[in-house]
Short mmCIF file of C-alpha atoms in Angstrom, two decimals:
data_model
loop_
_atom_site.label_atom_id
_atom_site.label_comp_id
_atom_site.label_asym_id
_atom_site.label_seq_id
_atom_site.Cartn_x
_atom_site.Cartn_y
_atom_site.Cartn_z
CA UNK A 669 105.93 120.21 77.97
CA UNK A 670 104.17 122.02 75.33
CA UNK A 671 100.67 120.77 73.81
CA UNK A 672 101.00 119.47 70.03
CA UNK A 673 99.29 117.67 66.96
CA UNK A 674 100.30 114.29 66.49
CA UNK A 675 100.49 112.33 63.87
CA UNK A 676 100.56 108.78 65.31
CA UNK A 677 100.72 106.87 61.64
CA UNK A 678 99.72 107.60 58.24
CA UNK A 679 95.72 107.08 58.38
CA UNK A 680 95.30 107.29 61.94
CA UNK A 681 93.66 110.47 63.50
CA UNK A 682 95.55 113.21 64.72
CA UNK A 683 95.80 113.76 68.14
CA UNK A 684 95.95 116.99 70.34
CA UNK A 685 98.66 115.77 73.40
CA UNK A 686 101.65 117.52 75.42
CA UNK A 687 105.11 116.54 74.12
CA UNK A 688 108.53 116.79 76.00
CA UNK A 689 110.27 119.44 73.75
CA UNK A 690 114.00 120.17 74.71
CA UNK A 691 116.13 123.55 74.64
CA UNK A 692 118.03 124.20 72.01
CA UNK A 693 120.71 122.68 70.64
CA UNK A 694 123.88 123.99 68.53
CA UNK A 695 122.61 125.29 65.32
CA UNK A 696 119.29 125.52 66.62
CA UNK A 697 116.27 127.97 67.50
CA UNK A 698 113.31 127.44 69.71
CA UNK A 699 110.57 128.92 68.63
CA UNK A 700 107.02 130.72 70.71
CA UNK A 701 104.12 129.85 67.57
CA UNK A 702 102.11 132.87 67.06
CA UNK A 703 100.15 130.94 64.41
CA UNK A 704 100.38 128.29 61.51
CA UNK A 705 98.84 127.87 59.05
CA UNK A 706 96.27 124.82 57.96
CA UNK A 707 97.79 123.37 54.47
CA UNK A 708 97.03 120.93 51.89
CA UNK A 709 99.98 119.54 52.22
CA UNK A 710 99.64 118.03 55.74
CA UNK A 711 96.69 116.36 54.48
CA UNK A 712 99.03 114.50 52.49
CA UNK A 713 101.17 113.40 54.50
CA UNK A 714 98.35 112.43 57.31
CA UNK A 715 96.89 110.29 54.22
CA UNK A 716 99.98 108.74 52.94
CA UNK A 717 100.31 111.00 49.41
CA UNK A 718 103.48 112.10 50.42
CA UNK A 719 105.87 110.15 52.78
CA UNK A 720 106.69 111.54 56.19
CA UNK A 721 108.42 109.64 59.55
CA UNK A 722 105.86 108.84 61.88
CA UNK A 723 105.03 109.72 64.52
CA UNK A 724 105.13 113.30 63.73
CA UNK A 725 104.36 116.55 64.64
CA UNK A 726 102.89 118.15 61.33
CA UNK A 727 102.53 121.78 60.27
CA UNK A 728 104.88 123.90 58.40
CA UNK A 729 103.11 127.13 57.47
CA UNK A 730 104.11 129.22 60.35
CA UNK A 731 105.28 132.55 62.09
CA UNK A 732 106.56 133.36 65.84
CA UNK A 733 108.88 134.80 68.32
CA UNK A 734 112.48 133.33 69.12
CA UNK A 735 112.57 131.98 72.81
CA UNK A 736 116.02 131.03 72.76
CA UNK A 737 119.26 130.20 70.82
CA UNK A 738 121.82 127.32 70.66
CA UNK A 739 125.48 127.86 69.92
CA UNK A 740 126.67 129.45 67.29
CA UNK A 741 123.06 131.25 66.04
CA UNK A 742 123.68 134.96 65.48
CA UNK A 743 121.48 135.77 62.61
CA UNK A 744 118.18 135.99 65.35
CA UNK A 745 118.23 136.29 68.71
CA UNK A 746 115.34 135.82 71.75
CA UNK A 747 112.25 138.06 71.13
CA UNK A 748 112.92 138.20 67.15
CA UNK A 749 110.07 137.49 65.25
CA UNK A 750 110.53 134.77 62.62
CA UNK A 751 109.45 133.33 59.74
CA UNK A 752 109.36 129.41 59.27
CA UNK A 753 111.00 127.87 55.84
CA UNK A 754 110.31 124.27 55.73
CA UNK A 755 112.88 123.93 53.02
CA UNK A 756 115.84 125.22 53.49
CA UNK A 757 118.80 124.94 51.16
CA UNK A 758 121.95 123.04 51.57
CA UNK A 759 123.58 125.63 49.31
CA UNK A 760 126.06 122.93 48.55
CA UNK A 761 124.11 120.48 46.35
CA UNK A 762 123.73 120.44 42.86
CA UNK A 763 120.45 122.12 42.51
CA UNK A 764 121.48 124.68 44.88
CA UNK A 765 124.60 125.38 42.78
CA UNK A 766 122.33 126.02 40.07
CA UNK A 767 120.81 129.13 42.03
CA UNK A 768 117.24 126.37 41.96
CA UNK A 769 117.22 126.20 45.82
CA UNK A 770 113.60 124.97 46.04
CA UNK A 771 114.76 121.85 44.38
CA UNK A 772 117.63 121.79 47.26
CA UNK A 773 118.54 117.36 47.43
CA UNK A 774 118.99 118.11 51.30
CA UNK A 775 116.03 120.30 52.15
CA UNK A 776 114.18 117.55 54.01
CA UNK A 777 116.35 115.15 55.86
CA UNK A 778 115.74 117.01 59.03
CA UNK A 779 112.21 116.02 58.71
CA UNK A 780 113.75 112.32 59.59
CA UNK A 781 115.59 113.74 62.75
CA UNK A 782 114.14 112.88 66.08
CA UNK A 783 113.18 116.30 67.56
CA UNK A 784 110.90 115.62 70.50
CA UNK A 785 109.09 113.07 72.59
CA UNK A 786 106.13 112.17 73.85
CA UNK A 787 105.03 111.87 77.47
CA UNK A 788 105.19 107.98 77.52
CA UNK A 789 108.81 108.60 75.88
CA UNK A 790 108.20 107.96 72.42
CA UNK A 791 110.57 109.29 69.42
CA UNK A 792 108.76 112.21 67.42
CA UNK A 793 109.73 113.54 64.20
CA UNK A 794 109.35 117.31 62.75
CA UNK A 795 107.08 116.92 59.92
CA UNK A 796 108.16 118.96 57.07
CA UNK A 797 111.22 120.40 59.36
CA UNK A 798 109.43 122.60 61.55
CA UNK A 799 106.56 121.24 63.56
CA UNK A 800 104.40 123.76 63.53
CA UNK A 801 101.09 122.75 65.09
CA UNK A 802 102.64 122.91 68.47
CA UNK A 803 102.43 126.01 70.88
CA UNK A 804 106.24 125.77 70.84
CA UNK A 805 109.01 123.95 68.52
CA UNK A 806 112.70 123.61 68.19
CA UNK A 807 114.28 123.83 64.35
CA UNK A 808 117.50 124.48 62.40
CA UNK A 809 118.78 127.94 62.45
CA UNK A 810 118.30 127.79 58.87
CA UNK A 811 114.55 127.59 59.05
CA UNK A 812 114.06 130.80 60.52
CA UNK A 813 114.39 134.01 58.94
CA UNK A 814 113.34 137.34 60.17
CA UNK A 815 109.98 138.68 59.76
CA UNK A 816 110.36 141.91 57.20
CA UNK A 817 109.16 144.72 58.82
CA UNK A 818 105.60 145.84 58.17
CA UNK A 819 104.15 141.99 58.28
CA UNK A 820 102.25 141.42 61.15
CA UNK A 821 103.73 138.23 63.14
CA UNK A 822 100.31 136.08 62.71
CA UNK A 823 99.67 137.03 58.97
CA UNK A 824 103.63 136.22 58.71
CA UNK A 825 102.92 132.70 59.22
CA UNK A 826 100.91 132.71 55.67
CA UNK A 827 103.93 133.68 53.92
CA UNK A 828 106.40 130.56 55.05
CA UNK A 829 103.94 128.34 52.40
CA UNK A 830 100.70 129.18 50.57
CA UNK A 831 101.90 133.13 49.34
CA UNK A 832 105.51 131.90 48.82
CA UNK A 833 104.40 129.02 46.45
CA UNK A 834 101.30 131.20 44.95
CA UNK A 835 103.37 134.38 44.49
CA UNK A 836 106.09 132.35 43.24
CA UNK A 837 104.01 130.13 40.60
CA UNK A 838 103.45 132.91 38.81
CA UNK A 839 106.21 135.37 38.56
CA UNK A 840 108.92 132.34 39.00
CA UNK A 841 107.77 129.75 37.27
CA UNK A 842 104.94 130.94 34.90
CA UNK A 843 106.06 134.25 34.05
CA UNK A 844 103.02 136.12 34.06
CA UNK A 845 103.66 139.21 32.04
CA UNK A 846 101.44 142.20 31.67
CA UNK A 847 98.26 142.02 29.93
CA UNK A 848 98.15 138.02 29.65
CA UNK A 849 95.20 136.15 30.74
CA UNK A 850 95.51 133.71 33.20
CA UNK A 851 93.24 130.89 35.02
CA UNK A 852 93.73 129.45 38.70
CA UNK A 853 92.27 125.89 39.40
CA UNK A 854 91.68 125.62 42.95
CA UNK A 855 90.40 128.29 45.01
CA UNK A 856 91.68 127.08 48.55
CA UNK A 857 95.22 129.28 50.38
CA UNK A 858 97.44 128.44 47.34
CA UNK A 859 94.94 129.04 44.57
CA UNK A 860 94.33 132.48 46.56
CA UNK A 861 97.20 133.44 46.53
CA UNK A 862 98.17 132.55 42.95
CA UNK A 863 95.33 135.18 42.15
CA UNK A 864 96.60 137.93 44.03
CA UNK A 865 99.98 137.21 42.42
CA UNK A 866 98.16 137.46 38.82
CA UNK A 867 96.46 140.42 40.08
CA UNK A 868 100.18 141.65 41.25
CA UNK A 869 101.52 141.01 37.62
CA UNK A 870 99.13 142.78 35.94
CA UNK A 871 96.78 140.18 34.67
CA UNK A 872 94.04 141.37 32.54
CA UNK A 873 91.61 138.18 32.67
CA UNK A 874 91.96 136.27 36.33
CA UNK A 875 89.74 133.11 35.39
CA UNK A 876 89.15 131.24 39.27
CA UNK A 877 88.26 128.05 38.84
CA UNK A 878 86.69 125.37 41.67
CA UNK A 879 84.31 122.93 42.63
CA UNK A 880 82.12 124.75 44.67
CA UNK A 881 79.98 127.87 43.53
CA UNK A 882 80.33 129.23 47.35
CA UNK A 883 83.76 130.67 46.77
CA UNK A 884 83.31 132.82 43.88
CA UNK A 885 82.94 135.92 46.23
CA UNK A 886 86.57 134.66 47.76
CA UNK A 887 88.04 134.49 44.35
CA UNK A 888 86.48 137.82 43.16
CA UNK A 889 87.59 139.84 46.23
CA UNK A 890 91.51 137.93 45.73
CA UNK A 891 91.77 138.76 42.06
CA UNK A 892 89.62 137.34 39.93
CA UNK A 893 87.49 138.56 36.88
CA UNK A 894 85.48 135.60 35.83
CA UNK A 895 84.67 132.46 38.05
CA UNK A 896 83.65 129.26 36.57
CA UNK A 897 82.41 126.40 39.14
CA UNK A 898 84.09 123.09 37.33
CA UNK A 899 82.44 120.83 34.72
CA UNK A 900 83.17 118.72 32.17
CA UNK A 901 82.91 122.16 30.01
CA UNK A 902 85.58 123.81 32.10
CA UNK A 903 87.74 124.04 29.09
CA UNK A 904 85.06 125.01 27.16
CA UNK A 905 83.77 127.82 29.27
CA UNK A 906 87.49 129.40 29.66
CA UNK A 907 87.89 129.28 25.99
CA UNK A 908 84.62 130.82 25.78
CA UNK A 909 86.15 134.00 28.05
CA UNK A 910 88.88 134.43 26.02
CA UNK A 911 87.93 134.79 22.42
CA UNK A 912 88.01 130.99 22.16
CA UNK A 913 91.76 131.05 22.38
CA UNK A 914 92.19 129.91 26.10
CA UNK A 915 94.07 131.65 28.36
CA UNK A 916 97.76 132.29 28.46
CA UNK A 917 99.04 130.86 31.50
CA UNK A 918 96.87 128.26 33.43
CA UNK A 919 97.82 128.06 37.61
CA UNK A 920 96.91 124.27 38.66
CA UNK A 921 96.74 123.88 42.48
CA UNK A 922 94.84 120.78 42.97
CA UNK A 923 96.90 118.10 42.30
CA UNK A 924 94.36 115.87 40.31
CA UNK A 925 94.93 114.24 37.15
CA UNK A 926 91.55 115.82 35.55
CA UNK A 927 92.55 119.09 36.82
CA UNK A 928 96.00 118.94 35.25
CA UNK A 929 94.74 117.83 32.17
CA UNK A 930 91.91 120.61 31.78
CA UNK A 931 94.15 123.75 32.56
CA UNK A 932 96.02 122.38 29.75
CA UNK A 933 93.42 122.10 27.71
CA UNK A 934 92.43 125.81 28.52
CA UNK A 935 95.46 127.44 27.68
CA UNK A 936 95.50 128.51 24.00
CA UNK A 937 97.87 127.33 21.56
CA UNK A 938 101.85 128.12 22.89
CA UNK A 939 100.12 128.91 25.97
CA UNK A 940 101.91 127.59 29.83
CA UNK A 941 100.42 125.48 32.65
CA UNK A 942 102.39 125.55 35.87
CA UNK A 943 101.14 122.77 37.92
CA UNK A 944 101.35 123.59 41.72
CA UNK A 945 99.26 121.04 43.28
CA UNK A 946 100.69 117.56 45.12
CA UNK A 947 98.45 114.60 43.48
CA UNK A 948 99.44 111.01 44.33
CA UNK A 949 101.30 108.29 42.32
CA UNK A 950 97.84 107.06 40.75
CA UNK A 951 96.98 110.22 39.34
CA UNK A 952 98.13 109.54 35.77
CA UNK A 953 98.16 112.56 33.31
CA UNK A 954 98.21 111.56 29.41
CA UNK A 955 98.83 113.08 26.24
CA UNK A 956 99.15 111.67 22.87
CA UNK A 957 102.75 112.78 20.60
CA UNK A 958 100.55 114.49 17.73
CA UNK A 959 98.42 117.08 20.46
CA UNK A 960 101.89 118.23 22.19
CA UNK A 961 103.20 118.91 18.44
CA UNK A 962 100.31 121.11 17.59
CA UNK A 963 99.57 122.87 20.56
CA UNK A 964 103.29 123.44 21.54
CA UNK A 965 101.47 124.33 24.78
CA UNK A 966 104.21 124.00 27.79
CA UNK A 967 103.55 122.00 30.85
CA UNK A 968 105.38 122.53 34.20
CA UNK A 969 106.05 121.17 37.82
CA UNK A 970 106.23 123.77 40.26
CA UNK A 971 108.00 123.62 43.63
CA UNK A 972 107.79 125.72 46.31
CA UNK A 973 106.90 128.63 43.71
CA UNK A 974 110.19 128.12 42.39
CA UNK A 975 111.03 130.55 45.58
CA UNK A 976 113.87 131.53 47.19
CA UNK A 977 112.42 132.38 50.76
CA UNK A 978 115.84 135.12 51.59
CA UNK A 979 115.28 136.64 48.95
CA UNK A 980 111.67 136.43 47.89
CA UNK A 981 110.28 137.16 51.75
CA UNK A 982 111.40 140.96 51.26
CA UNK A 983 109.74 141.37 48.04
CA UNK A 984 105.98 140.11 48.97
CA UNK A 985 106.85 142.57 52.64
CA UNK A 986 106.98 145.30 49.91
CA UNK A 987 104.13 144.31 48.55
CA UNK A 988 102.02 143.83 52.31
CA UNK A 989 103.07 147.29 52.97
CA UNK A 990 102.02 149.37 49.77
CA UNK A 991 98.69 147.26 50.06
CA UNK A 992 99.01 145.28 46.85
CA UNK A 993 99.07 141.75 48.79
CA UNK A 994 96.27 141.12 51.87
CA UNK A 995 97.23 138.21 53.56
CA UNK A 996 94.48 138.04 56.16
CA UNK A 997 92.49 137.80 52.87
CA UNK A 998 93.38 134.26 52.84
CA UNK A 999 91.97 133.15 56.00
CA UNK A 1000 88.50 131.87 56.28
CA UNK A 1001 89.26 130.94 59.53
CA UNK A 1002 90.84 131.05 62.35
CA UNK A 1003 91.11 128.31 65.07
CA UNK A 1004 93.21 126.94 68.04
CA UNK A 1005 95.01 123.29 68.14
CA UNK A 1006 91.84 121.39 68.94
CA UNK A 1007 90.16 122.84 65.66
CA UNK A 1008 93.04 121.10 62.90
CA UNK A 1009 91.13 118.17 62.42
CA UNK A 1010 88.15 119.71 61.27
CA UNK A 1011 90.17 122.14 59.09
CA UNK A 1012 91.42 118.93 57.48
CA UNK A 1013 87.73 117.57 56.79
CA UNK A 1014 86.63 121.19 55.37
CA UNK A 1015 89.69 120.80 53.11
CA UNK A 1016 88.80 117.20 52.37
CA UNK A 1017 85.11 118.43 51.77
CA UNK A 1018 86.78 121.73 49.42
CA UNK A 1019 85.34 124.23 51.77
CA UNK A 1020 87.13 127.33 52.25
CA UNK A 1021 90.11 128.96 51.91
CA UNK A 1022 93.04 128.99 54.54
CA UNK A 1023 92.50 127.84 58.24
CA UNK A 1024 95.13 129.81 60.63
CA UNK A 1025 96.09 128.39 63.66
CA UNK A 1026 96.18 131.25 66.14
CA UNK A 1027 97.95 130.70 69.36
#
């Protein structure tokens, strides 16, 4: 028995309980949490945004040590320390035989698989694959992969989501080239992330953008060279920063329809917006025919960074180690099990940046 957060249905409250999690079977790893990582996207599947089996054990940002092995695992063994990829890739499907294995059709059925029970015997599904906001979990052996050397095993845990879609936004999907300007909607884990990835890139105008005044210093210290606190000027004010062109590349990572529609509106003419956030079905994003023609601005989804967690993991440890990417930068705080549900009010509230689960 290991203690857990429960989903119990989409709306209810989570609840802190013991589960009944079983050893290993083939093809699979059990795994000691050293810490996970609070994310946006559990919100949305606690509220319904996106779709998950229920009951479930949520969480999917995290980092730990292997406690054991089914049959046929060889690529980690007990005592390893691992990172957790909540989408892994088929490598058979047709996205995957494309090379675009964040877009894998198979990355999520295990999420439907019944991995654990409660006490009382009831079914419990993985959310997102790995479970994470458990002391222990079981997953596929092909959502583990080693922790580079050089990452410390709790600030590991912030790679498996917020720096592999934030790092990945903007050299995968983006582009970000020397010297462009760039602005960052949403200052929470991904949006700090996306600015140390500007920074990374070589960025020479980081514009952070949020809702709340209080985490300008946040931005600043991540990346950022100008901080505007939203407004019906946003637009207006970035334009205003940039020679009233608008920035090259805009970094969405709310998930709002306004939002979407302003960092478009601050990117200058020909300019990109890579939208990162997750906004729901009624979040409705227009345009009219003759605006697209002139501005021949381009607009992209973004999933997962566009990452490739073998081979992008090694990259951002290269980056950890020469001192280019702080990860504990991220965290605003840190908390045990019983502390998730307020983490998910502060992100409901837009307070903060990344709450870490420490176990």
């Amino acid at each position: 028995m290991v203690r857990a957060v429960v989903l119990p249905a989409v709306g209810a409250p989570l609840e802190i309980t013991e589960i009944d999690l079983p050893e290993p079977g083939p093809g699979q790893v059990r795994v000691k949490l050293a810490a996970a990582g609070v994310c946006h996207s559990d919100l949305s599947l606690s509220d319904g945004t996106m779709r998950v089996p229920v009951p479930a054990v949520l969480g999917h940002e995290g980092a730990g040590t292997v406690v054991s092995v089914g049959e046929g695992v060889t690529h980690v063994a007990p005592g390893d320390g691992v990172c957790l990829n909540w989408a892994p890739s088929c490598g058979v499907c047709h996205a995957c035989s494309l090379g675009e294995v964040w877009l894998c059709a198979d990355a999520l059925t295990g999420a439907g698989n019944v991995y654990a029970r409660r006490a009382d015997g009831t079914d419990l599904h993985p959310g997102l694959n790995v479970a994470a906001f458990a002391e222990e979990t079981v997953v596929a052996a092909a959502c583990v992969l080693p922790v580079p050397d050089g990452v410390p095993l709790t600030d590991a845990a912030l790679l498996g989501c917020a720096v592999l879609t934030g790092y990945g936004a903007v050299h995968h999907s983006a582009r970000v080239r020397e010297g462009e300007t760039v602005a960052v909607f949403g200052v929470g884990g991904v949006g700090l992330a996306t600015l140390q990835a500007a920074r990374i890139a070589g960025a020479s105008k980081i514009v952070a953008v949020d809702v709340s005044p209080e985490k300008e210093s946040l931005a600043r210290d991540a990346g950022a060279t100008d901080y505007v606190t939203a407004s019906d000027t946003t637009a207006r004010d970035i334009r205003a920063l940039t020679g009233r062109q608008g920035v090259d590349v805009a970094v969405e990572c709310v998930g709002r329809a306004v939002t979407i529609r302003t960092a478009w509106e601050s990117t200058r003419r020909g300019g990109r917006t890579t939208v990162v956030g997750i906004g729901g079905k009624d979040q409705q994003v227009t345009f009219n025919a003759l605006e697209i023609f002139h501005w021949g601005r381009t607009l992209s989804g973004c999933v997962y960074g566009n990452s490739d967690p073998a081979r992008d993991l090694p990259v951002l440890a290269g980056h950890v180690r020469a001192g280019r990417l702080d990860l504990g930068a991220l965290v605003t705080e840190r908390i045990g099990l019983d502390g998730i549900p307020a983490a998910f009010d502060n992100m409901i509230a837009g307070k903060g940046g990344r709450a870490l689960v420490v176990f």
